[in-house]
Coordinates of C-alpha atoms in Angstrom, one line a residue:
Chain A
M9 CA 14.4 6.1 -18.9
I10 CA 12.4 5.7 -16.0
L11 CA 12.3 2.5 -14.1
A12 CA 9.8 1.7 -11.3
V13 CA 10.9 -0.9 -8.8
A14 CA 7.6 -2.4 -7.4
S15 CA 6.4 -5.5 -5.5
G16 CA 3.0 -6.8 -4.6
K17 CA 4.0 -8.0 -1.0
G18 CA 5.5 -5.4 1.2
G19 CA 8.8 -6.2 2.8
T20 CA 10.4 -8.3 -0.2
G21 CA 13.2 -5.9 -0.4
K22 CA 12.0 -3.3 -3.1
T23 CA 13.6 -0.3 -1.4
T24 CA 17.1 -1.8 -0.9
V25 CA 17.0 -3.0 -4.6
A26 CA 16.0 0.6 -5.7
A27 CA 18.8 2.1 -3.5
S28 CA 21.5 -0.6 -4.5
L29 CA 20.6 0.3 -8.3
A30 CA 20.9 3.8 -7.9
L31 CA 24.2 3.3 -6.2
S32 CA 25.2 1.0 -9.2
W33 CA 24.0 2.9 -12.0
P34 CA 26.4 3.3 -14.9
G35 CA 25.5 6.9 -15.6
P36 CA 23.7 9.9 -14.2
V37 CA 20.7 8.8 -12.2
T38 CA 17.8 10.3 -9.8
A39 CA 16.3 8.0 -7.2
V40 CA 12.6 9.0 -6.3
D41 CA 10.8 7.8 -3.2
L42 CA 7.0 7.4 -4.3
D43 CA 6.2 5.3 -1.4
V44 CA 4.8 8.3 0.4
E45 CA 3.1 6.5 3.1
E46 CA 6.1 5.0 4.3
P47 CA 9.1 6.4 2.7
N48 CA 12.3 4.5 3.3
L49 CA 14.6 5.2 0.5
H50 CA 16.4 8.1 2.5
L51 CA 17.4 5.7 5.2
L52 CA 19.5 3.7 2.9
L53 CA 20.7 6.6 0.4
H54 CA 21.4 9.1 3.4
P55 CA 20.8 12.1 1.3
Q56 CA 21.4 15.8 2.3
T57 CA 18.2 17.5 2.1
T58 CA 18.7 20.8 0.1
G59 CA 15.0 21.8 -0.4
G60 CA 11.4 21.0 0.2
Q61 CA 7.9 22.3 -0.3
T62 CA 4.5 21.4 1.4
A63 CA 2.1 20.3 -1.1
Y64 CA -1.6 21.0 -1.1
M65 CA -4.7 19.9 -2.7
E66 CA -7.4 22.4 -4.0
V67 CA -10.5 22.0 -1.8
P68 CA -13.8 24.1 -1.6
Q69 CA -14.4 26.6 1.1
A70 CA -18.0 27.7 1.5
R71 CA -19.2 31.1 1.3
Q72 CA -22.7 30.9 2.8
E73 CA -23.7 34.5 2.1
R74 CA -23.4 33.9 -1.8
C75 CA -25.3 30.3 -1.8
T76 CA -28.4 30.2 -3.6
A77 CA -29.1 26.6 -2.4
C78 CA -29.4 25.3 -5.9
G79 CA -27.7 22.0 -5.0
A80 CA -25.6 21.8 -8.0
C81 CA -22.5 21.3 -6.1
A82 CA -23.6 18.5 -4.0
E83 CA -25.2 16.6 -6.9
L84 CA -21.9 16.7 -8.7
C85 CA -19.6 15.7 -6.0
Q86 CA -19.0 12.0 -5.7
Y87 CA -17.3 11.9 -2.6
K88 CA -19.7 13.5 -0.2
A89 CA -17.3 16.5 0.2
V90 CA -20.1 19.3 -0.4
S91 CA -23.6 19.0 0.9
L92 CA -26.6 21.1 1.5
L93 CA -28.2 20.9 4.8
G94 CA -31.6 22.7 4.0
E95 CA -30.0 25.9 3.2
V96 CA -26.8 25.5 4.9
L97 CA -23.8 24.7 2.6
L98 CA -21.4 22.4 4.4
T99 CA -18.1 21.3 3.0
F100 CA -15.9 18.2 4.1
P101 CA -12.5 19.1 3.1
E102 CA -10.9 15.6 4.3
M103 CA -13.4 13.9 1.9
C104 CA -12.4 15.8 -1.2
H105 CA -10.5 14.5 -4.0
G106 CA -9.6 17.7 -5.5
C107 CA -11.5 17.2 -8.9
G108 CA -12.5 21.0 -9.0
G109 CA -15.9 20.1 -10.0
C110 CA -17.9 21.9 -7.3
L111 CA -15.9 25.3 -8.0
A112 CA -16.7 24.8 -11.9
V113 CA -20.3 24.1 -11.3
C114 CA -21.3 26.7 -8.8
P115 CA -23.3 29.3 -10.7
A116 CA -22.8 32.0 -7.7
E117 CA -19.2 31.8 -6.7
A118 CA -20.3 30.4 -3.2
L119 CA -17.5 28.0 -3.2
T120 CA -13.9 29.5 -3.4
P121 CA -10.7 27.5 -3.4
G122 CA -9.1 26.6 -0.1
Q123 CA -6.2 24.0 0.7
R124 CA -5.8 20.6 2.4
E125 CA -2.1 20.0 3.1
M126 CA -1.3 16.5 1.6
G127 CA 2.5 16.3 2.7
Q128 CA 5.9 17.2 1.8
V129 CA 8.0 17.0 -1.3
L130 CA 11.6 16.9 -0.5
W131 CA 14.8 16.7 -2.5
G132 CA 18.6 16.5 -1.9
R133 CA 21.7 14.9 -3.0
A134 CA 23.6 11.8 -1.9
G135 CA 27.1 12.5 -3.5
E136 CA 26.4 12.5 -7.3
L137 CA 22.9 11.1 -6.7
A138 CA 19.8 13.3 -6.8
V139 CA 17.3 12.1 -4.4
Y140 CA 13.6 13.1 -4.1
Q141 CA 10.8 11.8 -1.8
G142 CA 7.2 12.5 -1.0
R143 CA 6.2 12.2 2.7
L144 CA 2.3 11.8 3.1
R145 CA 1.0 13.9 6.2
V146 CA -0.1 11.4 8.9
G147 CA -3.9 11.3 8.9
E148 CA -4.0 12.0 5.0
A149 CA -5.9 9.3 3.2
M150 CA -4.8 10.0 -0.5
S151 CA -1.5 9.5 -1.8
P152 CA -1.7 9.4 -5.5
P153 CA -2.0 13.1 -5.6
L154 CA 1.3 13.6 -3.7
M155 CA 2.9 11.1 -5.8
R156 CA 2.1 13.0 -8.9
R157 CA 3.3 16.1 -7.3
V158 CA 6.7 14.6 -6.5
M159 CA 7.1 13.2 -10.1
A160 CA 6.1 16.8 -11.5
K161 CA 8.9 18.2 -9.4
V162 CA 11.3 15.7 -11.0
Q163 CA 10.3 16.5 -14.3
A164 CA 10.4 20.3 -13.6
D165 CA 13.9 19.7 -12.7
G166 CA 14.9 18.1 -15.7
A167 CA 16.0 14.9 -14.0
A168 CA 14.7 12.6 -16.9
A169 CA 16.3 14.8 -19.6
A170 CA 19.7 14.8 -17.5
G171 CA 19.7 10.9 -17.0
D172 CA 17.7 8.0 -15.7
V173 CA 15.3 7.8 -13.1
I174 CA 14.7 5.1 -10.4
I175 CA 11.4 5.0 -8.6
D176 CA 10.8 3.1 -5.3
A177 CA 7.2 2.4 -5.7
P178 CA 4.7 1.6 -2.9
P179 CA 3.8 -2.1 -2.1
G180 CA 0.5 -3.6 -3.2
V181 CA -1.3 -3.6 -6.6
S182 CA -4.0 -0.9 -5.9
C183 CA -4.1 2.7 -7.2
P184 CA -0.9 4.2 -5.4
A185 CA 1.3 1.4 -6.8
V186 CA -0.3 1.3 -10.3
T187 CA 0.2 5.3 -10.2
A188 CA 3.9 4.8 -9.5
A189 CA 4.2 2.2 -12.2
S190 CA 2.4 4.2 -14.8
Q191 CA 5.2 7.1 -14.5
A192 CA 7.6 4.4 -15.6
Q193 CA 8.8 3.0 -19.0
A194 CA 10.0 -0.3 -17.4
I195 CA 8.8 -2.2 -14.1
L196 CA 11.3 -4.3 -12.1
L197 CA 9.2 -6.4 -9.6
V198 CA 11.0 -7.6 -6.4
T199 CA 9.5 -10.9 -4.9
E200 CA 10.6 -13.6 -2.5
P201 CA 10.0 -17.1 -3.2
T202 CA 7.2 -17.8 -0.5
P203 CA 3.6 -18.5 -0.9
F204 CA 2.8 -15.0 0.3
G205 CA 5.4 -13.5 -2.1
L206 CA 4.2 -15.5 -5.1
Y207 CA 0.4 -14.8 -4.3
D208 CA 1.2 -10.9 -4.4
F209 CA 3.5 -11.2 -7.4
R210 CA 0.8 -12.7 -9.5
L211 CA -1.3 -9.8 -8.4
A212 CA 1.3 -7.5 -9.2
W213 CA 1.9 -9.0 -12.9
Q214 CA -2.1 -8.7 -13.4
A215 CA -2.1 -5.2 -12.3
F216 CA 1.0 -4.1 -14.4
A217 CA 1.1 -6.1 -17.4
P218 CA -2.0 -4.0 -18.8
L219 CA 0.3 -1.1 -18.8
E220 CA 2.4 -2.6 -21.5
R221 CA 5.7 -1.8 -20.2
P222 CA 8.6 -4.3 -20.2
L223 CA 8.9 -5.9 -17.1
A224 CA 11.2 -8.0 -15.1
A225 CA 11.6 -9.8 -11.8
V226 CA 14.3 -10.1 -9.1
I227 CA 14.2 -12.9 -6.6
N228 CA 15.1 -11.8 -3.3
R229 CA 16.0 -14.0 -0.2
A230 CA 16.5 -16.8 -2.8
G231 CA 17.0 -20.2 -1.0
V232 CA 14.0 -19.8 1.3
G233 CA 10.4 -21.1 0.7
D234 CA 9.6 -23.0 -2.4
R235 CA 10.5 -22.9 -6.3
K236 CA 6.9 -21.8 -7.3
A237 CA 7.7 -18.3 -8.2
Y238 CA 10.4 -19.4 -10.7
A239 CA 7.7 -21.6 -12.4
F240 CA 5.4 -18.5 -12.6
C241 CA 8.2 -16.4 -14.3
A242 CA 8.9 -19.1 -16.8
D243 CA 5.0 -19.6 -17.5
H244 CA 4.5 -16.1 -18.2
G245 CA 7.8 -15.0 -19.9
I246 CA 9.0 -12.8 -17.2
P247 CA 12.8 -12.7 -17.3
I248 CA 14.5 -13.0 -13.8
L249 CA 17.3 -10.6 -13.8
A250 CA 18.9 -11.5 -10.4
E251 CA 18.7 -13.8 -7.6
I252 CA 19.8 -12.2 -4.4
P253 CA 20.6 -15.3 -2.1
Y254 CA 19.1 -15.1 1.8
D255 CA 22.1 -13.9 4.0
R256 CA 21.7 -12.8 7.4
T257 CA 24.6 -10.6 7.1
V258 CA 22.5 -8.6 4.2
A259 CA 19.4 -8.1 6.7
E260 CA 21.8 -7.0 9.3
A261 CA 23.5 -4.5 7.2
Y262 CA 19.9 -3.3 6.2
S263 CA 18.9 -2.8 9.8
R264 CA 21.7 -0.3 9.9
G265 CA 20.9 1.5 6.9
V266 CA 23.4 -0.2 4.6
P267 CA 21.8 -1.2 1.4
A268 CA 22.6 -4.8 -0.2
C269 CA 25.0 -3.4 -2.7
R270 CA 27.4 -2.2 0.0
A271 CA 27.1 -5.5 1.9
S272 CA 29.6 -7.7 0.1
A273 CA 31.9 -7.9 -3.0
E274 CA 29.5 -10.3 -4.6
L275 CA 26.5 -8.2 -4.2
A276 CA 28.2 -5.0 -5.6
G277 CA 28.9 -7.0 -8.7
L278 CA 25.6 -8.4 -8.8
F279 CA 23.9 -5.1 -8.6
R280 CA 26.2 -3.5 -11.2
R281 CA 25.2 -6.4 -13.7
L282 CA 21.4 -5.9 -12.6
A283 CA 21.6 -2.2 -13.4
Q284 CA 23.1 -2.9 -17.0
D285 CA 20.2 -5.5 -17.5
C286 CA 17.6 -2.9 -16.4
Q287 CA 18.9 -0.2 -18.7
A288 CA 18.8 -2.8 -21.4
L289 CA 15.1 -3.5 -20.7
V290 CA 13.9 -0.4 -22.7
G291 CA 16.5 -0.2 -25.1
G292 CA 15.8 -4.0 -26.1
R293 CA 12.3 -3.6 -26.4
E294 CA 12.7 -0.6 -28.9
A295 CA 15.1 -2.8 -30.7
A296 CA 12.8 -5.4 -31.0
H297 CA 10.1 -3.3 -32.2
A298 CA 12.1 -1.5 -35.0
Chain B
M4 CA -17.1 -6.8 21.3
P5 CA -13.6 -5.9 20.9
E6 CA -11.8 -5.4 17.6
V7 CA -8.2 -6.1 17.5
L8 CA -6.2 -5.0 14.4
V9 CA -2.8 -6.0 13.4
I10 CA -1.0 -3.5 11.1
S11 CA 2.7 -2.6 10.6
G12 CA 3.3 0.6 8.6
K13 CA 6.3 -1.3 6.8
G14 CA 5.3 -4.3 4.9
G15 CA 6.9 -7.7 5.2
T16 CA 7.4 -7.5 9.1
G17 CA 5.4 -10.7 9.8
K18 CA 2.0 -9.1 10.1
T19 CA 0.0 -12.0 8.5
S20 CA 1.9 -14.8 10.1
L21 CA 1.2 -13.5 13.6
T22 CA -2.4 -12.8 12.6
G23 CA -2.5 -16.5 11.6
A24 CA -1.2 -17.5 14.9
F25 CA -3.5 -15.4 17.0
A26 CA -6.4 -16.7 15.1
H27 CA -5.4 -20.2 16.0
L28 CA -5.0 -19.1 19.8
A29 CA -8.1 -16.9 19.9
Q30 CA -11.0 -18.7 21.4
S31 CA -14.3 -17.1 20.0
K32 CA -13.6 -14.8 17.1
V33 CA -14.6 -13.7 13.5
I34 CA -11.4 -13.4 11.5
C35 CA -11.2 -10.5 9.2
D36 CA -8.5 -9.9 6.3
L37 CA -8.5 -6.1 5.6
D38 CA -5.5 -6.2 3.4
V39 CA -7.9 -6.3 0.5
D40 CA -5.1 -5.1 -2.0
A41 CA -2.8 -8.0 -1.5
P42 CA -4.4 -10.3 1.0
D43 CA -2.5 -13.5 2.0
L44 CA -4.2 -14.7 5.5
H45 CA -6.2 -17.1 3.1
L46 CA -3.2 -18.9 2.3
L47 CA -2.7 -19.9 6.0
L48 CA -6.5 -20.5 6.4
R49 CA -7.5 -22.3 3.3
P50 CA -11.0 -21.1 3.4
R51 CA -14.3 -22.7 2.1
P52 CA -16.5 -19.7 0.6
R53 CA -19.7 -19.7 2.3
R54 CA -21.0 -16.6 0.4
T55 CA -19.3 -14.7 -2.4
E56 CA -20.5 -10.9 -3.4
E57 CA -19.4 -8.7 -5.9
F58 CA -18.1 -5.2 -5.0
Y59 CA -19.2 -2.4 -6.9
S60 CA -17.9 1.3 -5.7
G61 CA -17.9 4.5 -7.7
N62 CA -18.0 5.0 -11.4
L63 CA -15.8 5.3 -14.3
A64 CA -16.0 7.8 -17.0
V65 CA -16.2 6.3 -20.5
I66 CA -16.4 8.2 -23.8
A67 CA -18.6 7.1 -26.5
P68 CA -16.8 7.6 -29.7
E69 CA -19.8 8.0 -32.1
R70 CA -21.2 10.9 -29.9
C71 CA -17.7 12.6 -29.2
T72 CA -17.1 15.6 -31.3
G73 CA -13.4 15.8 -30.4
C74 CA -13.7 19.4 -28.4
G75 CA -11.2 18.4 -25.8
E76 CA -13.5 20.0 -23.2
C77 CA -12.8 16.7 -21.0
Q78 CA -9.2 16.8 -21.2
A79 CA -8.9 20.4 -20.2
R80 CA -11.2 19.7 -17.0
C81 CA -9.5 16.5 -15.9
R82 CA -7.3 17.0 -13.0
Y83 CA -5.9 13.6 -13.2
G84 CA -4.7 13.4 -16.5
A85 CA -6.8 10.5 -17.5
V86 CA -8.0 11.7 -20.8
R87 CA -5.7 10.8 -23.7
E88 CA -6.0 12.1 -27.3
K89 CA -4.6 10.3 -30.4
D90 CA -5.3 11.9 -33.8
G91 CA -8.3 13.6 -32.6
V92 CA -9.7 10.7 -31.0
Y93 CA -10.2 11.0 -27.2
S94 CA -10.3 8.3 -24.6
I95 CA -10.2 7.8 -20.8
A96 CA -7.6 5.5 -19.2
P97 CA -9.6 3.4 -16.7
L98 CA -6.7 3.1 -14.3
G99 CA -6.3 7.0 -14.1
C100 CA -10.0 7.8 -13.8
E101 CA -11.0 9.1 -10.3
G102 CA -14.8 8.8 -11.1
C103 CA -15.2 12.6 -10.2
K104 CA -17.9 12.9 -13.0
V105 CA -16.7 16.4 -13.9
C106 CA -15.9 15.5 -17.5
V107 CA -19.4 13.6 -17.8
H108 CA -21.0 16.7 -16.4
F109 CA -19.2 19.5 -18.6
C110 CA -19.2 17.5 -22.0
P111 CA -21.2 19.5 -24.4
A112 CA -22.2 16.6 -26.4
Q113 CA -23.1 14.5 -23.5
A114 CA -20.9 11.8 -25.2
I115 CA -19.4 10.6 -21.7
D116 CA -21.0 7.7 -20.0
F117 CA -20.5 6.9 -16.3
P118 CA -21.2 3.1 -15.5
V119 CA -20.7 1.8 -11.9
R120 CA -17.2 0.2 -11.6
H121 CA -16.9 -3.5 -10.6
C122 CA -14.0 -3.3 -8.1
G123 CA -13.7 -6.7 -6.6
Q124 CA -15.2 -9.6 -4.8
W125 CA -15.8 -10.2 -1.0
Q126 CA -16.4 -13.4 0.8
V127 CA -17.6 -15.0 4.1
S128 CA -15.8 -18.5 4.4
D129 CA -15.4 -21.3 6.8
T130 CA -12.0 -22.2 7.9
R131 CA -10.5 -24.7 10.4
L132 CA -10.1 -21.6 12.9
G133 CA -13.2 -20.1 12.5
T134 CA -15.3 -17.8 10.2
L135 CA -13.1 -15.5 7.8
V136 CA -14.4 -12.4 6.3
H137 CA -12.1 -11.4 3.1
A138 CA -12.0 -9.8 -0.2
Q139 CA -9.8 -9.2 -3.2
L140 CA -9.9 -6.0 -4.9
F141 CA -9.2 -6.4 -8.7
P142 CA -5.8 -5.3 -9.4
G143 CA -5.2 -1.7 -10.2
Q144 CA -8.3 -0.7 -8.6
E145 CA -9.2 2.0 -5.8
N146 CA -11.8 2.6 -3.2
S147 CA -10.2 -0.3 -1.0
G148 CA -11.4 2.2 2.1
R149 CA -14.9 1.5 1.3
L150 CA -14.3 -2.3 0.7
V151 CA -12.5 -2.3 4.2
A152 CA -15.5 -0.6 5.7
L153 CA -17.8 -3.3 4.2
L154 CA -15.9 -6.2 5.5
R155 CA -15.8 -4.9 9.0
Q156 CA -19.5 -4.0 9.0
Q157 CA -20.1 -7.6 7.8
A158 CA -17.5 -9.0 10.5
R159 CA -19.6 -7.1 13.2
E160 CA -22.6 -8.6 12.2
L161 CA -21.5 -12.2 11.8
A162 CA -19.9 -11.7 15.4
R163 CA -22.9 -10.5 16.8
A164 CA -24.8 -13.5 15.4
Q165 CA -22.4 -15.9 16.4
G166 CA -22.1 -14.6 19.9
A167 CA -18.2 -14.3 19.2
E168 CA -16.0 -12.6 21.7
L169 CA -13.5 -10.9 19.5
I170 CA -13.1 -9.7 15.9
L171 CA -9.3 -10.2 14.8
S172 CA -8.2 -8.3 11.6
D173 CA -5.0 -8.6 9.5
G174 CA -4.7 -4.9 8.3
P175 CA -3.0 -3.5 5.1
P176 CA 0.6 -1.8 5.2
G177 CA 1.2 2.0 4.9
I178 CA -0.8 4.7 6.5
G179 CA -3.2 5.8 3.9
C180 CA -6.9 5.3 3.2
P181 CA -7.3 1.5 3.7
V182 CA -5.3 1.7 6.9
I183 CA -7.6 4.6 8.1
S184 CA -10.6 2.8 7.2
S185 CA -9.1 -0.2 9.2
L186 CA -8.2 1.8 12.3
S187 CA -11.0 4.1 13.0
G188 CA -13.1 2.9 15.9
T189 CA -11.0 -0.3 16.5
D190 CA -10.3 -1.2 20.1
L191 CA -6.6 -2.2 19.8
A192 CA -4.1 -2.0 17.2
V193 CA -1.0 -4.4 17.4
V194 CA 1.8 -2.7 15.4
V195 CA 4.4 -5.5 14.1
T196 CA 7.7 -4.1 13.5
E197 CA 11.3 -5.0 13.1
P198 CA 14.6 -3.3 14.5
T199 CA 15.7 -1.9 11.0
L200 CA 15.8 1.9 10.3
S201 CA 12.8 1.4 8.2
G202 CA 10.9 -0.6 10.7
I203 CA 11.5 2.3 13.4
H204 CA 10.7 4.9 10.8
D205 CA 7.4 3.4 9.9
L206 CA 6.5 2.6 13.5
E207 CA 6.7 6.0 14.4
R208 CA 4.5 7.1 11.6
V209 CA 1.7 4.5 12.2
A210 CA 1.8 4.9 16.0
E211 CA 1.0 8.6 15.2
L212 CA -1.8 7.6 13.0
C213 CA -3.1 5.4 15.8
R214 CA -2.9 8.5 18.2
H215 CA -4.5 10.7 15.6
F216 CA -7.6 8.2 15.6
R217 CA -7.3 7.7 19.3
V218 CA -6.8 3.9 19.1
P219 CA -4.5 2.4 21.8
A220 CA -1.6 0.5 20.3
A221 CA 0.9 -2.3 21.4
V222 CA 3.9 -3.1 19.5
I223 CA 5.7 -6.5 18.8
V224 CA 9.1 -6.5 17.6
N225 CA 9.7 -9.1 15.2
R226 CA 13.3 -10.5 14.3
Y227 CA 14.7 -8.6 17.4
D228 CA 17.9 -10.5 17.2
L229 CA 18.8 -8.9 13.6
N230 CA 19.7 -5.7 15.6
L231 CA 19.7 -5.6 19.4
E232 CA 20.6 -2.1 19.8
H233 CA 17.8 -0.8 17.8
S234 CA 15.5 -3.5 19.6
Q235 CA 16.4 -1.8 22.6
A236 CA 15.7 1.6 21.3
I237 CA 12.2 0.4 20.1
G238 CA 11.6 -0.8 23.8
R239 CA 12.6 2.6 25.3
W240 CA 10.6 4.4 22.6
C241 CA 7.3 2.3 23.4
A242 CA 7.9 3.0 27.2
D243 CA 8.3 6.7 26.6
N244 CA 5.2 6.8 24.5
G245 CA 3.1 4.7 26.8
L246 CA 2.6 1.9 24.4
G247 CA 2.7 -1.9 25.6
L248 CA 5.3 -4.1 24.2
P249 CA 3.6 -7.6 24.3
A250 CA 6.5 -9.5 22.8
R251 CA 9.9 -9.7 21.0
L252 CA 10.4 -12.4 18.6
P253 CA 13.7 -13.9 17.2
H254 CA 14.3 -14.4 13.6
D255 CA 13.1 -17.9 12.8
P256 CA 12.9 -19.8 9.5
A257 CA 9.9 -21.6 11.0
F258 CA 7.7 -18.7 9.9
T259 CA 8.3 -19.6 6.2
E260 CA 8.3 -23.3 6.6
A261 CA 4.8 -23.0 8.2
M262 CA 3.6 -20.7 5.6
V263 CA 4.9 -23.2 2.8
R264 CA 2.7 -25.9 4.6
Q265 CA -0.1 -23.6 4.9
Q266 CA -0.1 -23.7 8.5
T267 CA 0.0 -21.0 11.4
I268 CA 3.2 -21.1 13.1
T269 CA 1.5 -22.2 16.5
E270 CA -0.1 -25.1 14.6
Y271 CA 3.1 -26.1 12.9
K272 CA 5.4 -26.8 15.9
Q273 CA 5.9 -26.1 19.6
S274 CA 9.0 -24.2 20.2
P275 CA 10.2 -21.4 22.5
L276 CA 9.0 -19.0 19.7
T277 CA 5.5 -20.3 19.9
D278 CA 5.5 -20.0 23.7
E279 CA 6.6 -16.4 23.3
I280 CA 3.6 -15.8 20.8
R281 CA 1.4 -17.4 23.2
R282 CA 2.5 -15.1 26.0
A283 CA 2.1 -12.1 23.7
W284 CA -1.6 -13.2 22.9
S285 CA -2.6 -13.5 26.3
Q286 CA -1.2 -10.0 26.9
I287 CA -3.0 -8.7 23.9
T288 CA -6.3 -10.2 25.0
S289 CA -5.9 -8.4 28.4
L290 CA -5.2 -5.1 26.8
A291 CA -8.3 -5.6 24.6
G292 CA -10.4 -6.3 27.6
L293 CA -11.1 -9.9 26.7
P294 CA -11.8 -12.4 29.5
K295 CA -8.5 -14.7 30.2
A296 CA -8.4 -17.9 28.3
A297 CA -9.0 -21.1 30.3

């Protein structure tokens, strides 16, 4: 199964939960960092990178000598990436979303495929664990196309067939987070019991519930803030699979690149149980539907 | 009038709590929450909406089943994998649709409608600390860059009308579309980081983004006592890269206590921590070219 570890609010412990789950997983597993804007999973898993490729988006290039100034490309483009200034054909590759519409609609082949670098897809191993990540080029605005490219590589390598896949999703609840969550069969939301945590957790639930995937929660830094996150989970039937108590030594370990599951024997046990409960998320649902 | 943007790269470093404190300390300002995806500043400022507007951006392709002949042209053309087919019936997943119009244009049966997409709401509100411009994108929506640009435009107009000295903005995490939209043309970026490997990694990327858009940046290390070695390394890195370091703040549960009480940390209680935040704000105002507070 593919499990996405997500959160509304940033900094709730998503990456340390994803890394700890991958290290505690009972069986073959692949860890995938889809937080391509700020990929951090490798800082906890310390993989040896064994390969990588640059990912490009197809963008139009103008061939002025062929242009008949019909304007069909500029009319179709929704992103102002192609325009006609009088009879001069202009392209703005940074604005392009790579839909291919202008290339298909031009009757004169005056637009030809070019490339814009989106970032890197990297892969490697940390012991038994296969690790993938996307790294968005600094200055690139769009992350979902690179995220899809990372998942395509994971699928092409047969990771989902060989075992389970854990995705570290980007924070937030807009298109990048939904792109990551929609790749998964189950979603684990990590929150903290604070007003900011709860507000963003509610948004995340609103964003991900329509995907109709089994959804469960982990409460990190339990003991700080208030109890409202617990009430929200109870009211909306969201199972809380684990509570990670607030502990300064965990935060200090994290600062050095040590994931929570390696911070204490108690937490090692907590993540082993959490991994089993996460595996049961998909199985349980299938059984319930049978 | 200067625009100061608080960002972080990594989420959860204390960006919004510090923006709240600065909003309390700044004299004459318009406050702006540019994290339109997961906005939290309103939880400290308790806004009273003065004006509410709907936000529409882009379009959405919708197949009209009564006109669809089931030829599959749309699915073959869609680069986003948004077109689904089940038992010969085609539909478009709204969350997957990029609004590119390619399927609409090439559908031989003109069976695809292209309505405008209702993406969220934005508001101008009164708060005890001044005017707040803020928004909420509906969960799962895109185009947050355009909404960010709209909020910044509104904030500028309000600031001019009020004769405000400053626009203070809470930015989104990451380095993508909404961050770029928040950053371009701003006068000073205050990057809040923490002394963790992730914090340092994300600081380097967001600082590179600031350089890319030629925006001066200053750094605040939050929870510096979590790892003194990394805090020193961040200090050296800032010095080597010509970035100001207005403050190093200790880990303090008072941030969460203030948040639970819907207060900014400087309103909540006076402490060595809040003295340090006041010193930081004074440095930020001079970096941003603002007149010294009386």
